Short mmCIF file of C-alpha atoms in Angstrom, two decimals:
data_model
loop_
_atom_site.label_atom_id
_atom_site.label_comp_id
_atom_site.label_asym_id
_atom_site.label_seq_id
_atom_site.Cartn_x
_atom_site.Cartn_y
_atom_site.Cartn_z
CA MET A 1 20.57 31.43 -24.91
CA GLY A 2 19.52 34.64 -23.11
CA HIS A 3 16.83 35.70 -25.59
CA PRO A 4 13.23 34.99 -26.44
CA GLU A 5 12.61 32.23 -28.92
CA GLY A 6 11.54 32.91 -32.49
CA LYS A 7 13.65 35.99 -33.11
CA GLU A 8 14.96 36.45 -36.62
CA VAL A 9 18.70 35.84 -36.77
CA VAL A 10 20.79 38.75 -38.02
CA HIS A 11 23.82 38.22 -40.20
CA ASP A 12 26.48 40.93 -40.28
CA GLN A 13 29.54 40.35 -42.40
CA SER A 14 31.59 43.25 -41.04
CA ASP A 15 34.10 40.83 -39.56
CA GLY A 16 33.50 38.04 -42.04
CA SER A 17 31.34 36.03 -39.70
CA ALA A 18 27.65 35.58 -39.02
CA ILE A 19 26.10 36.50 -35.74
CA SER A 20 23.71 33.76 -34.79
CA ASN A 21 23.00 34.34 -31.13
CA GLY A 22 19.30 35.05 -31.43
CA PHE A 23 19.34 38.84 -31.71
CA ASP A 24 16.71 40.41 -33.91
CA LYS A 25 16.79 43.31 -36.32
CA ALA A 26 16.33 45.77 -33.47
CA LEU A 27 20.13 45.74 -33.05
CA LEU A 28 20.65 47.13 -36.55
CA GLU A 29 20.76 50.87 -37.11
CA PRO A 30 17.64 52.38 -38.74
CA PRO A 31 17.96 53.45 -42.43
CA ILE A 32 19.85 56.76 -42.79
CA ASP A 33 17.00 58.52 -44.65
CA ASP A 34 14.50 57.43 -42.00
CA SER A 35 16.41 58.27 -38.83
CA LEU A 36 18.19 60.99 -36.87
CA HIS A 37 20.69 63.13 -38.78
CA ARG A 38 24.32 63.30 -37.69
CA GLY A 39 24.39 67.10 -37.58
CA LEU A 40 26.02 67.85 -34.20
CA LYS A 41 29.56 69.18 -34.42
CA ALA A 42 32.26 68.48 -31.81
CA ARG A 43 32.01 71.96 -30.24
CA GLN A 44 28.21 71.63 -30.01
CA ILE A 45 28.40 68.21 -28.36
CA SER A 46 30.87 69.47 -25.74
CA MET A 47 28.71 72.46 -24.96
CA ILE A 48 25.45 70.49 -24.90
CA ALA A 49 27.02 68.06 -22.42
CA LEU A 50 28.02 71.00 -20.24
CA GLY A 51 24.80 72.98 -20.79
CA GLY A 52 22.53 70.13 -19.81
CA ALA A 53 24.56 69.38 -16.70
CA VAL A 54 24.83 72.89 -15.26
CA GLY A 55 21.36 73.94 -14.23
CA THR A 56 19.12 74.36 -11.22
CA GLY A 57 21.07 71.90 -9.05
CA LEU A 58 24.11 74.18 -8.77
CA ILE A 59 22.53 77.59 -9.27
CA ILE A 60 19.51 77.26 -6.94
CA GLY A 61 19.65 73.85 -5.22
CA SER A 62 23.14 74.27 -3.72
CA GLY A 63 21.66 76.71 -1.21
CA THR A 64 19.76 73.86 0.46
CA ALA A 65 22.92 71.72 0.58
CA LEU A 66 24.92 74.58 2.13
CA GLN A 67 22.35 75.12 4.87
CA ARG A 68 22.26 71.41 5.70
CA GLY A 69 25.89 70.38 5.26
CA GLY A 70 27.84 73.56 5.94
CA PRO A 71 30.64 74.83 3.65
CA LEU A 72 32.99 71.86 4.20
CA GLY A 73 30.19 69.28 3.96
CA LEU A 74 29.03 70.94 0.72
CA LEU A 75 32.55 70.79 -0.76
CA LEU A 76 33.13 67.17 0.30
CA GLY A 77 29.70 66.03 -0.92
CA TYR A 78 30.04 67.62 -4.36
CA SER A 79 33.64 66.36 -4.72
CA PHE A 80 32.69 62.77 -3.90
CA VAL A 81 29.65 62.64 -6.19
CA GLY A 82 31.69 64.46 -8.86
CA PHE A 83 34.21 61.60 -8.78
CA VAL A 84 31.41 59.02 -9.09
CA CYS A 85 30.01 61.05 -12.00
CA TYR A 86 33.44 60.94 -13.68
CA LEU A 87 33.59 57.14 -13.36
CA VAL A 88 30.13 56.83 -14.95
CA MET A 89 31.12 59.19 -17.77
CA ILE A 90 34.29 57.33 -18.73
CA ALA A 91 32.41 54.01 -18.67
CA LEU A 92 29.82 55.52 -21.00
CA GLY A 93 32.57 57.00 -23.16
CA GLU A 94 34.20 53.61 -23.70
CA MET A 95 30.93 51.98 -24.81
CA SER A 96 29.70 54.88 -26.96
CA ALA A 97 33.05 55.30 -28.74
CA PHE A 98 33.04 51.59 -29.58
CA LEU A 99 29.38 51.55 -30.70
CA PRO A 100 27.93 55.06 -31.25
CA HIS A 101 24.42 53.89 -32.13
CA LYS A 102 21.15 55.88 -32.21
CA LYS A 103 19.32 54.05 -29.42
CA GLY A 104 20.73 55.72 -26.32
CA PHE A 105 21.55 53.89 -23.09
CA SER A 106 18.80 51.30 -23.43
CA GLY A 107 20.53 50.00 -26.56
CA TYR A 108 23.67 49.17 -24.57
CA ALA A 109 21.64 47.44 -21.85
CA THR A 110 19.73 45.41 -24.49
CA ARG A 111 22.95 44.36 -26.22
CA PHE A 112 25.38 43.82 -23.33
CA ALA A 113 23.10 42.74 -20.44
CA ASP A 114 19.41 41.88 -20.90
CA PRO A 115 16.66 43.22 -23.21
CA ALA A 116 14.45 43.56 -20.12
CA LEU A 117 17.03 45.86 -18.52
CA GLY A 118 17.15 47.86 -21.77
CA PHE A 119 13.37 48.25 -21.65
CA ALA A 120 13.34 49.34 -17.98
CA LEU A 121 16.33 51.68 -18.41
CA GLY A 122 14.89 53.33 -21.52
CA TRP A 123 11.52 54.04 -19.93
CA ASN A 124 13.15 55.10 -16.65
CA TYR A 125 15.32 57.60 -18.51
CA LEU A 126 12.32 58.85 -20.46
CA ILE A 127 10.33 59.31 -17.21
CA LYS A 128 13.26 61.30 -15.84
CA TYR A 129 13.20 63.72 -18.76
CA LEU A 130 9.42 63.96 -18.77
CA ILE A 131 9.82 65.26 -15.19
CA VAL A 132 13.04 67.29 -15.39
CA THR A 133 11.87 69.43 -18.33
CA PRO A 134 8.89 70.89 -16.43
CA ASN A 135 11.20 71.16 -13.39
CA ASN A 136 13.42 73.61 -15.28
CA ILE A 137 10.38 75.44 -16.70
CA ASN A 138 9.18 75.75 -13.10
CA ALA A 139 12.58 77.17 -12.10
CA ALA A 140 12.44 79.66 -15.01
CA GLY A 141 9.05 80.89 -13.81
CA VAL A 142 10.44 81.30 -10.30
CA VAL A 143 13.38 83.32 -11.67
CA VAL A 144 11.10 85.70 -13.64
CA GLN A 145 8.97 86.27 -10.54
CA TYR A 146 12.04 87.79 -8.91
CA TRP A 147 11.41 90.85 -11.14
CA THR A 148 7.62 90.97 -11.27
CA GLN A 149 4.64 89.06 -9.96
CA LYS A 150 2.06 91.10 -11.88
CA VAL A 151 2.02 88.55 -14.73
CA HIS A 152 0.54 85.20 -13.67
CA ILE A 153 3.21 82.47 -13.52
CA ALA A 154 1.13 80.20 -15.81
CA ILE A 155 1.56 82.71 -18.68
CA TRP A 156 5.33 82.55 -18.33
CA MET A 157 5.10 78.74 -18.38
CA VAL A 158 3.23 78.74 -21.71
CA ILE A 159 5.76 81.16 -23.27
CA PHE A 160 8.75 79.07 -22.16
CA ILE A 161 7.19 75.77 -23.31
CA LEU A 162 6.40 77.20 -26.77
CA PHE A 163 9.97 78.53 -27.06
CA ILE A 164 11.75 75.22 -26.36
CA PHE A 165 9.28 73.29 -28.52
CA THR A 166 9.93 75.60 -31.51
CA VAL A 167 13.71 75.38 -31.13
CA ASN A 168 13.59 71.57 -31.05
CA LEU A 169 11.21 71.42 -34.02
CA LEU A 170 13.65 73.37 -36.23
CA GLY A 171 16.09 70.46 -36.37
CA VAL A 172 19.33 69.36 -34.74
CA ARG A 173 21.50 71.95 -36.53
CA VAL A 174 19.45 74.89 -35.23
CA PHE A 175 19.14 73.27 -31.80
CA GLY A 176 22.87 72.51 -31.66
CA GLU A 177 23.90 76.04 -32.67
CA LEU A 178 21.51 77.76 -30.25
CA GLU A 179 22.50 75.44 -27.42
CA PHE A 180 26.18 76.11 -28.17
CA TRP A 181 25.65 79.85 -27.67
CA PHE A 182 23.38 79.33 -24.65
CA SER A 183 26.02 77.18 -23.03
CA SER A 184 28.79 79.61 -23.96
CA ILE A 185 26.90 82.33 -22.07
CA LYS A 186 26.62 79.86 -19.18
CA VAL A 187 30.38 79.33 -19.12
CA ILE A 188 31.13 83.06 -19.20
CA ALA A 189 28.50 83.79 -16.53
CA LEU A 190 29.78 81.01 -14.26
CA LEU A 191 33.38 82.16 -14.60
CA GLY A 192 32.18 85.68 -13.83
CA MET A 193 30.30 84.47 -10.73
CA LEU A 194 33.31 82.49 -9.49
CA LEU A 195 35.58 85.51 -10.02
CA MET A 196 33.00 87.78 -8.34
CA GLY A 197 32.82 85.40 -5.36
CA ILE A 198 36.58 85.37 -4.92
CA ILE A 199 36.75 89.20 -5.17
CA ILE A 200 33.91 89.59 -2.62
CA ASP A 201 35.68 87.14 -0.28
CA LEU A 202 38.98 89.03 -0.49
CA GLY A 203 37.34 92.35 0.39
CA GLY A 204 36.49 93.76 -3.04
CA ASN A 205 32.98 94.75 -2.02
CA PRO A 206 31.21 98.03 -1.06
CA ARG A 207 31.80 97.33 2.65
CA HIS A 208 35.52 96.52 2.13
CA ASP A 209 34.93 93.50 4.33
CA ARG A 210 37.55 90.79 3.89
CA ILE A 211 35.56 87.63 4.63
CA GLY A 212 38.24 84.96 4.12
CA PHE A 213 37.20 81.69 5.81
CA ARG A 214 35.00 83.43 8.38
CA TYR A 215 31.92 81.40 7.40
CA TRP A 216 33.86 78.15 7.83
CA ARG A 217 33.99 78.81 11.58
CA ALA A 218 31.20 78.34 14.16
CA PRO A 219 28.26 78.88 14.09
CA ASN A 220 28.25 78.66 10.26
CA GLY A 221 30.72 75.85 9.73
CA PRO A 222 32.77 74.00 8.83
CA MET A 223 30.06 71.31 8.94
CA GLY A 224 26.32 71.82 9.06
CA SER A 225 23.84 70.38 11.50
CA TYR A 226 20.72 68.80 10.00
CA LEU A 227 17.70 67.45 11.90
CA LYS A 228 19.40 68.10 15.26
CA ASP A 229 16.06 68.79 16.99
CA GLN A 230 14.79 65.39 15.85
CA VAL A 231 17.83 63.19 16.62
CA HIS A 232 19.17 65.09 19.69
CA ASP A 233 22.72 64.07 18.79
CA GLY A 234 25.21 66.63 17.51
CA HIS A 235 27.54 64.16 15.76
CA LEU A 236 24.65 62.33 14.07
CA ALA A 237 23.19 65.67 12.95
CA ILE A 238 26.55 66.58 11.36
CA PHE A 239 26.61 63.22 9.52
CA PHE A 240 23.02 63.73 8.34
CA GLY A 241 24.02 67.17 7.08
CA PHE A 242 26.87 65.69 5.04
CA TRP A 243 24.65 62.87 3.69
CA ALA A 244 22.04 65.43 2.61
CA THR A 245 24.70 67.14 0.44
CA LEU A 246 25.33 63.82 -1.37
CA THR A 247 21.66 63.59 -2.36
CA ASN A 248 21.65 67.22 -3.47
CA ALA A 249 24.90 66.79 -5.41
CA LEU A 250 23.47 63.70 -7.13
CA PHE A 251 20.62 65.84 -8.47
CA ALA A 252 23.06 68.57 -9.51
CA TYR A 253 25.36 66.24 -11.48
CA ILE A 254 22.62 64.15 -13.08
CA GLY A 255 22.31 65.17 -16.71
CA THR A 256 26.05 64.97 -17.35
CA GLU A 257 25.45 61.58 -18.97
CA LEU A 258 23.21 63.08 -21.67
CA VAL A 259 26.21 63.17 -24.03
CA GLY A 260 25.55 59.43 -24.41
CA VAL A 261 22.24 60.23 -26.12
CA THR A 262 23.85 62.71 -28.54
CA VAL A 263 26.07 60.00 -30.08
CA GLY A 264 23.30 59.15 -32.54
CA GLU A 265 23.46 62.66 -34.02
CA ALA A 266 27.19 63.32 -33.61
CA GLN A 267 29.56 63.81 -36.50
CA ASN A 268 32.57 61.47 -36.31
CA PRO A 269 31.40 60.16 -32.89
CA ARG A 270 34.38 57.88 -32.25
CA ARG A 271 36.64 60.94 -32.13
CA ASN A 272 34.26 63.57 -30.75
CA ILE A 273 32.44 61.73 -27.96
CA PRO A 274 35.58 60.82 -25.93
CA ILE A 275 36.84 64.41 -26.35
CA ALA A 276 33.49 65.77 -25.12
CA ILE A 277 33.49 63.43 -22.11
CA ARG A 278 37.07 64.34 -21.10
CA ARG A 279 36.48 68.09 -21.48
CA THR A 280 33.10 67.99 -19.77
CA PHE A 281 34.62 66.41 -16.66
CA PHE A 282 37.24 69.13 -16.23
CA ARG A 283 34.71 71.89 -16.91
CA ILE A 284 32.31 70.43 -14.36
CA LEU A 285 35.13 69.94 -11.86
CA VAL A 286 35.90 73.66 -12.12
CA PHE A 287 32.29 74.87 -12.17
CA TYR A 288 30.74 72.51 -9.63
CA VAL A 289 33.51 71.86 -7.12
CA GLY A 290 34.95 75.36 -7.63
CA GLY A 291 31.44 76.84 -7.52
CA VAL A 292 30.42 75.25 -4.20
CA PHE A 293 33.80 76.14 -2.67
CA VAL A 294 33.28 79.82 -3.52
CA ILE A 295 29.63 79.68 -2.33
CA GLY A 296 30.84 78.27 1.00
CA LEU A 297 33.26 81.20 1.36
CA ILE A 298 30.81 84.06 0.72
CA VAL A 299 27.46 82.84 2.09
CA PRO A 300 26.89 81.84 5.74
CA SER A 301 25.15 78.48 5.99
CA THR A 302 22.78 79.91 8.62
CA ASN A 303 21.37 82.56 6.25
CA ASN A 304 17.58 82.38 6.03
CA SER A 305 17.39 83.51 2.38
CA LEU A 306 18.82 80.23 1.09
CA PHE A 307 16.32 78.08 -0.78
CA LEU A 308 14.76 75.48 1.45
CA ALA A 309 11.86 73.17 0.68
CA THR A 310 10.24 74.09 3.98
CA LYS A 311 10.14 77.79 3.12
CA SER A 312 7.27 79.21 1.09
CA LYS A 313 9.38 82.10 -0.23
CA THR A 314 11.16 81.24 -3.45
CA GLY A 315 12.89 83.04 -6.26
CA ALA A 316 16.30 83.61 -7.75
CA ALA A 317 16.96 85.53 -4.52
CA ALA A 318 17.33 81.98 -3.16
CA SER A 319 20.43 81.44 -5.34
CA PRO A 320 23.54 81.58 -3.15
CA PHE A 321 25.22 83.91 -5.66
CA VAL A 322 22.39 86.47 -5.35
CA VAL A 323 22.37 86.08 -1.56
CA ALA A 324 26.11 86.86 -1.55
CA THR A 325 25.70 90.11 -3.49
CA THR A 326 22.82 91.20 -1.23
CA LEU A 327 24.82 90.51 1.96
CA VAL A 328 27.68 92.82 0.93
CA GLY A 329 25.42 95.56 -0.41
CA ILE A 330 25.95 95.20 -4.20
CA LYS A 331 22.72 96.52 -5.72
CA VAL A 332 22.67 96.04 -9.52
CA LEU A 333 24.59 92.78 -9.88
CA ASN A 334 21.75 90.65 -8.52
CA HIS A 335 19.61 91.53 -11.58
CA ILE A 336 22.45 90.56 -13.94
CA ILE A 337 22.92 87.25 -12.11
CA ASN A 338 19.16 86.69 -12.22
CA ALA A 339 19.19 87.14 -16.02
CA ALA A 340 22.10 84.70 -16.29
CA ILE A 341 20.20 82.17 -14.16
CA LEU A 342 17.19 82.50 -16.48
CA ILE A 343 19.44 81.56 -19.42
CA PHE A 344 20.83 78.64 -17.36
CA VAL A 345 17.46 77.07 -16.68
CA MET A 346 16.05 77.75 -20.17
CA SER A 347 19.12 76.14 -21.74
CA ALA A 348 18.70 73.14 -19.42
CA ALA A 349 14.98 72.87 -20.32
CA ASN A 350 15.84 73.09 -24.02
CA SER A 351 18.37 70.25 -23.88
CA ASP A 352 16.06 68.22 -21.58
CA LEU A 353 13.28 68.29 -24.17
CA TYR A 354 15.81 67.25 -26.85
CA ILE A 355 17.03 64.27 -24.78
CA GLY A 356 13.51 63.19 -23.85
CA SER A 357 12.36 63.10 -27.49
CA ARG A 358 15.50 61.17 -28.56
CA THR A 359 15.06 58.65 -25.75
CA LEU A 360 11.46 57.94 -26.79
CA TYR A 361 12.61 57.68 -30.41
CA GLY A 362 15.32 55.18 -29.40
CA LEU A 363 12.79 53.04 -27.56
CA ALA A 364 10.50 53.04 -30.62
CA VAL A 365 13.38 52.01 -32.92
CA GLU A 366 14.06 49.05 -30.63
CA GLY A 367 10.37 48.09 -30.65
CA LYS A 368 9.97 48.98 -26.96
CA ALA A 369 7.60 51.92 -27.58
CA PRO A 370 4.73 52.47 -30.07
CA VAL A 371 6.00 52.53 -33.67
CA ILE A 372 4.64 56.04 -34.32
CA PHE A 373 7.38 57.51 -32.14
CA LYS A 374 10.15 56.47 -34.53
CA LYS A 375 8.81 58.75 -37.28
CA VAL A 376 11.09 61.63 -38.26
CA ASN A 377 10.54 64.59 -40.58
CA ARG A 378 12.87 65.63 -43.42
CA MET A 379 15.13 67.47 -40.94
CA GLY A 380 15.59 64.29 -38.87
CA VAL A 381 13.39 65.52 -35.99
CA PRO A 382 11.34 62.75 -34.30
CA TRP A 383 8.27 65.00 -34.18
CA PRO A 384 5.74 62.59 -32.60
CA SER A 385 8.21 61.97 -29.76
CA LEU A 386 8.82 65.70 -29.45
CA ILE A 387 5.09 66.47 -29.21
CA MET A 388 4.56 63.76 -26.57
CA CYS A 389 7.43 65.05 -24.41
CA THR A 390 6.19 68.63 -24.79
CA LEU A 391 2.72 67.63 -23.56
CA PHE A 392 4.27 66.43 -20.30
CA CYS A 393 5.55 69.97 -19.70
CA GLY A 394 1.99 70.55 -18.50
CA LEU A 395 3.11 69.03 -15.17
CA VAL A 396 4.59 72.44 -14.44
CA PHE A 397 1.10 73.83 -13.81
CA LEU A 398 1.08 71.86 -10.54
CA ASN A 399 2.73 74.89 -8.98
CA VAL A 400 -0.44 76.91 -9.54
CA LYS A 401 -1.97 74.83 -6.74
CA SER A 402 1.12 74.07 -4.65
CA SER A 403 4.03 76.40 -3.92
CA SER A 404 6.93 76.47 -6.38
CA ALA A 405 9.25 75.41 -3.57
CA LYS A 406 7.26 72.25 -2.84
CA VAL A 407 6.93 71.33 -6.54
CA PHE A 408 10.68 71.90 -7.00
CA THR A 409 11.36 69.46 -4.13
CA TRP A 410 9.01 66.81 -5.55
CA PHE A 411 10.72 67.05 -8.94
CA VAL A 412 14.21 66.94 -7.39
CA ASN A 413 13.31 63.73 -5.53
CA LEU A 414 11.89 62.03 -8.62
CA VAL A 415 14.67 63.13 -10.97
CA SER A 416 17.57 62.24 -8.68
CA THR A 417 16.22 58.69 -8.17
CA ALA A 418 15.62 58.12 -11.90
CA GLY A 419 19.05 59.59 -12.72
CA ALA A 420 20.76 57.44 -10.09
CA LEU A 421 19.17 54.28 -11.55
CA THR A 422 20.48 55.36 -14.96
CA TRP A 423 24.01 55.76 -13.59
CA MET A 424 23.84 52.31 -11.98
CA CYS A 425 22.65 50.76 -15.26
CA ILE A 426 25.44 52.47 -17.24
CA ALA A 427 28.05 51.15 -14.79
CA PHE A 428 26.52 47.64 -14.88
CA CYS A 429 26.39 47.65 -18.71
CA HIS A 430 30.04 48.68 -18.83
CA ILE A 431 30.97 45.80 -16.51
CA ARG A 432 29.09 43.42 -18.84
CA PHE A 433 30.76 45.04 -21.87
CA MET A 434 34.26 44.46 -20.43
CA LYS A 435 33.39 40.83 -19.65
CA ALA A 436 32.06 40.34 -23.20
CA LEU A 437 35.27 41.72 -24.72
CA LYS A 438 37.31 39.30 -22.61
CA ALA A 439 35.05 36.35 -23.52
CA HIS A 440 35.46 37.15 -27.24
CA GLY A 441 39.24 37.32 -26.90
CA LEU A 442 39.35 41.08 -27.53
CA THR A 443 41.52 43.52 -25.62
CA ARG A 444 40.47 46.96 -24.39
CA GLU A 445 43.80 48.33 -25.62
CA ASN A 446 42.45 48.47 -29.19
CA LEU A 447 39.24 50.36 -28.34
CA PRO A 448 38.71 53.89 -29.77
CA TYR A 449 38.64 55.12 -26.16
CA LYS A 450 39.93 53.19 -23.15
CA ALA A 451 38.47 54.28 -19.81
CA PRO A 452 40.96 54.55 -16.91
CA PHE A 453 40.47 53.00 -13.43
CA GLN A 454 38.77 49.89 -14.80
CA PRO A 455 37.26 47.47 -13.93
CA TRP A 456 37.02 48.68 -10.31
CA GLY A 457 35.89 52.17 -11.37
CA SER A 458 32.53 50.95 -12.68
CA TRP A 459 32.04 48.69 -9.66
CA PHE A 460 32.75 51.62 -7.32
CA ALA A 461 30.31 53.88 -9.22
CA LEU A 462 27.61 51.17 -9.14
CA ILE A 463 27.91 50.49 -5.39
CA ALA A 464 28.36 54.14 -4.31
CA THR A 465 25.33 55.31 -6.32
CA ALA A 466 23.23 52.41 -4.98
CA ILE A 467 24.07 53.31 -1.35
CA ILE A 468 23.31 57.03 -1.87
CA THR A 469 20.02 56.16 -3.59
CA PHE A 470 18.92 53.68 -0.92
CA PHE A 471 19.42 56.20 1.91
CA LYS A 472 18.51 59.36 -0.01
CA GLY A 473 15.09 59.63 1.60
CA PHE A 474 16.28 59.22 5.20
CA ASP A 475 14.93 62.63 6.20
CA THR A 476 11.39 61.70 5.11
CA PHE A 477 11.17 59.59 8.29
CA LEU A 478 12.13 62.46 10.63
CA PRO A 479 9.21 63.03 10.89
CA PHE A 480 7.52 60.79 8.32
CA THR A 481 6.28 62.85 5.36
CA VAL A 482 4.11 60.97 2.88
CA ASP A 483 4.64 63.12 -0.25
CA ALA A 484 8.42 63.37 0.29
CA PHE A 485 8.74 59.60 0.89
CA ILE A 486 6.69 58.69 -2.20
CA THR A 487 8.57 61.08 -4.52
CA SER A 488 11.93 59.87 -3.11
CA TYR A 489 11.33 56.18 -3.84
CA ILE A 490 8.37 55.66 -6.22
CA ILE A 491 10.68 55.44 -9.25
CA VAL A 492 12.42 52.32 -7.83
CA PRO A 493 9.35 50.00 -7.82
CA ILE A 494 8.32 51.45 -11.22
CA PHE A 495 11.76 50.53 -12.62
CA PHE A 496 11.60 46.96 -11.25
CA ALA A 497 8.00 46.53 -12.43
CA LEU A 498 9.07 47.51 -15.98
CA TRP A 499 12.06 45.14 -15.81
CA LEU A 500 10.14 42.20 -14.34
CA GLY A 501 7.08 42.68 -16.59
CA TYR A 502 9.19 42.66 -19.78
CA LYS A 503 11.29 39.73 -18.50
CA LEU A 504 8.26 37.56 -17.70
CA TYR A 505 6.38 38.45 -20.89
CA HIS A 506 9.33 37.92 -23.25
CA ARG A 507 11.12 35.30 -21.08
CA THR A 508 14.49 37.02 -21.36
CA LYS A 509 17.58 36.13 -19.35
CA LEU A 510 20.90 37.79 -18.65
CA ILE A 511 22.98 37.38 -21.80
CA SER A 512 26.11 35.30 -21.20
CA SER A 513 29.39 37.05 -22.01
CA GLU A 514 30.06 34.60 -24.86
CA ASP A 515 26.67 35.36 -26.48
CA VAL A 516 26.93 39.16 -26.37
CA ASP A 517 26.76 40.56 -29.91
CA LEU A 518 29.65 42.98 -30.47
CA VAL A 519 29.23 43.20 -34.24
CA THR A 520 25.66 43.74 -35.49
CA GLY A 521 25.08 47.30 -36.70
CA LYS A 522 28.74 48.24 -36.27
CA GLN A 523 29.52 48.03 -39.99
CA GLN A 524 26.85 50.61 -40.83
CA ILE A 525 28.27 53.02 -38.23
CA ASP A 526 31.81 52.42 -39.56
CA GLU A 527 30.64 53.25 -43.09
CA GLU A 528 28.93 56.48 -41.93
CA GLU A 529 32.14 57.50 -40.15
CA GLU A 530 34.36 56.74 -43.16
CA LYS A 531 32.02 58.74 -45.41
CA PHE A 532 32.14 61.75 -43.08
CA ILE A 533 35.95 61.64 -42.79
CA ALA A 534 36.26 61.42 -46.59
CA GLU A 535 33.94 64.43 -47.00
CA GLN A 536 36.02 66.44 -44.51
CA GLU A 537 39.27 65.56 -46.28
CA ALA A 538 37.72 66.60 -49.62
CA LEU A 539 37.16 70.09 -48.18
CA GLY A 540 40.94 70.57 -47.95
CA PRO A 541 43.11 71.73 -45.03
CA ARG A 542 41.48 73.87 -42.31
CA SER A 543 42.70 77.38 -41.54
CA THR A 544 44.29 78.17 -38.17
CA LEU A 545 41.17 80.13 -37.16
CA ARG A 546 38.94 77.18 -38.10
CA LYS A 547 41.10 74.75 -36.09
CA PHE A 548 40.84 77.05 -33.05
CA TRP A 549 37.05 77.39 -33.43
CA ASP A 550 36.60 73.61 -33.72
CA SER A 551 38.78 73.05 -30.65
CA LEU A 552 36.59 75.23 -28.39
#
């Protein structure tokens, strides 16, 4: 048996049989009155998944990738990592549609693989969101400084932190509605930027300069040249440039998986989560891959204004979209884009704080974090978890001592490693889930959502993400930079220390496929879903306008 001795056996009669494989009550869902509320509608879930994913990585960070990888390297890097991201998302979709519990990713690791992996994954994901929230607050401060530097950046930080804390404290309905509108503005702004980029490229600019693929030719492209002075090899420098775009793209895409945390507060999750995952992929394909393609057309990779960690000058002026408008002499549009970018990063910070508090809550429900963090108020907000995650926003004040550019780079390194470990764990859990289904004589054909490209898709995502993560800090050795090396890799030993410590203390083992519990807690979720569907049917048929609104 792959579990610690002495656990209370749970009996669940949802399939007429008892589960007696040593799982404890932690696998059951918490009581409805004492847990998160299922208040997120389908349209809100789709938009939150998109809103959390589209943030500083694309809007500001893509400038670094363009300078290092060139326009073609940027496009190839974002396309490859985008495909890996899709494989992770569909794997997550299959598990979360089958068992949409309130414990986040760590719950799937605990159930399908090893409780020690669930513990390490949960805390790793929490660490990620304790870091990424101040990262976006930091970016918001940088954006505001584009307009004025008369107000000290620390004052802006306090205002932004208070804003996202208040929104999250008002409950999931208020959060969901505000985030829906935030993300809607994001979508409109991104479409506008893509259209603007295409128009600028085709000559619709004050200089009537038809750019075409000019910046894809030497000396700007098609591929970049990174660390050429250090390696003294043109071909190796081109490869390093491409590899650097993979690391940057990983940071940009990480956050897409946050829809897996929203399942605990989603209405009718078995229908809405797969829809959100499918739609999110196509939206991100358009915005990310389409976005970097347009950026590569209208901004030369050799432009010095692009955001680079080695430069002390920062600001929204570092966004490739703002650089593009400046290059062709458009004067007012850069302020409009700057305002849009501010909404982007504030929306990302808002959803980051939400995910962080729910992750800590999920750990507490499983008994893997102090019990105080599973407390919720009458609106279903886990307020102790929310306060703890908000306190960590104080990390943002690091940039008072160091430059915003350097702090941004530290955060990017930490977040991309933690996010990559999360992706690998999701893929591994899905592989274990598929093996468990087979061992129990169940077919994937009958699942609420069946992921395509399986089982090789999850294996490919696991291996590809592992390779990118292992080599992501290659440039810290050329020359060796202590702070960059530590922030690139420190999360990995922390993850393994959490996993090994829990495993040794509780003496857990990898759960055999035959012993994986596919039933406990499922009946309660089924009953919640049936109750919601019955309530919706009692409301009568929806109007055409309502159907359109819900389909957005």
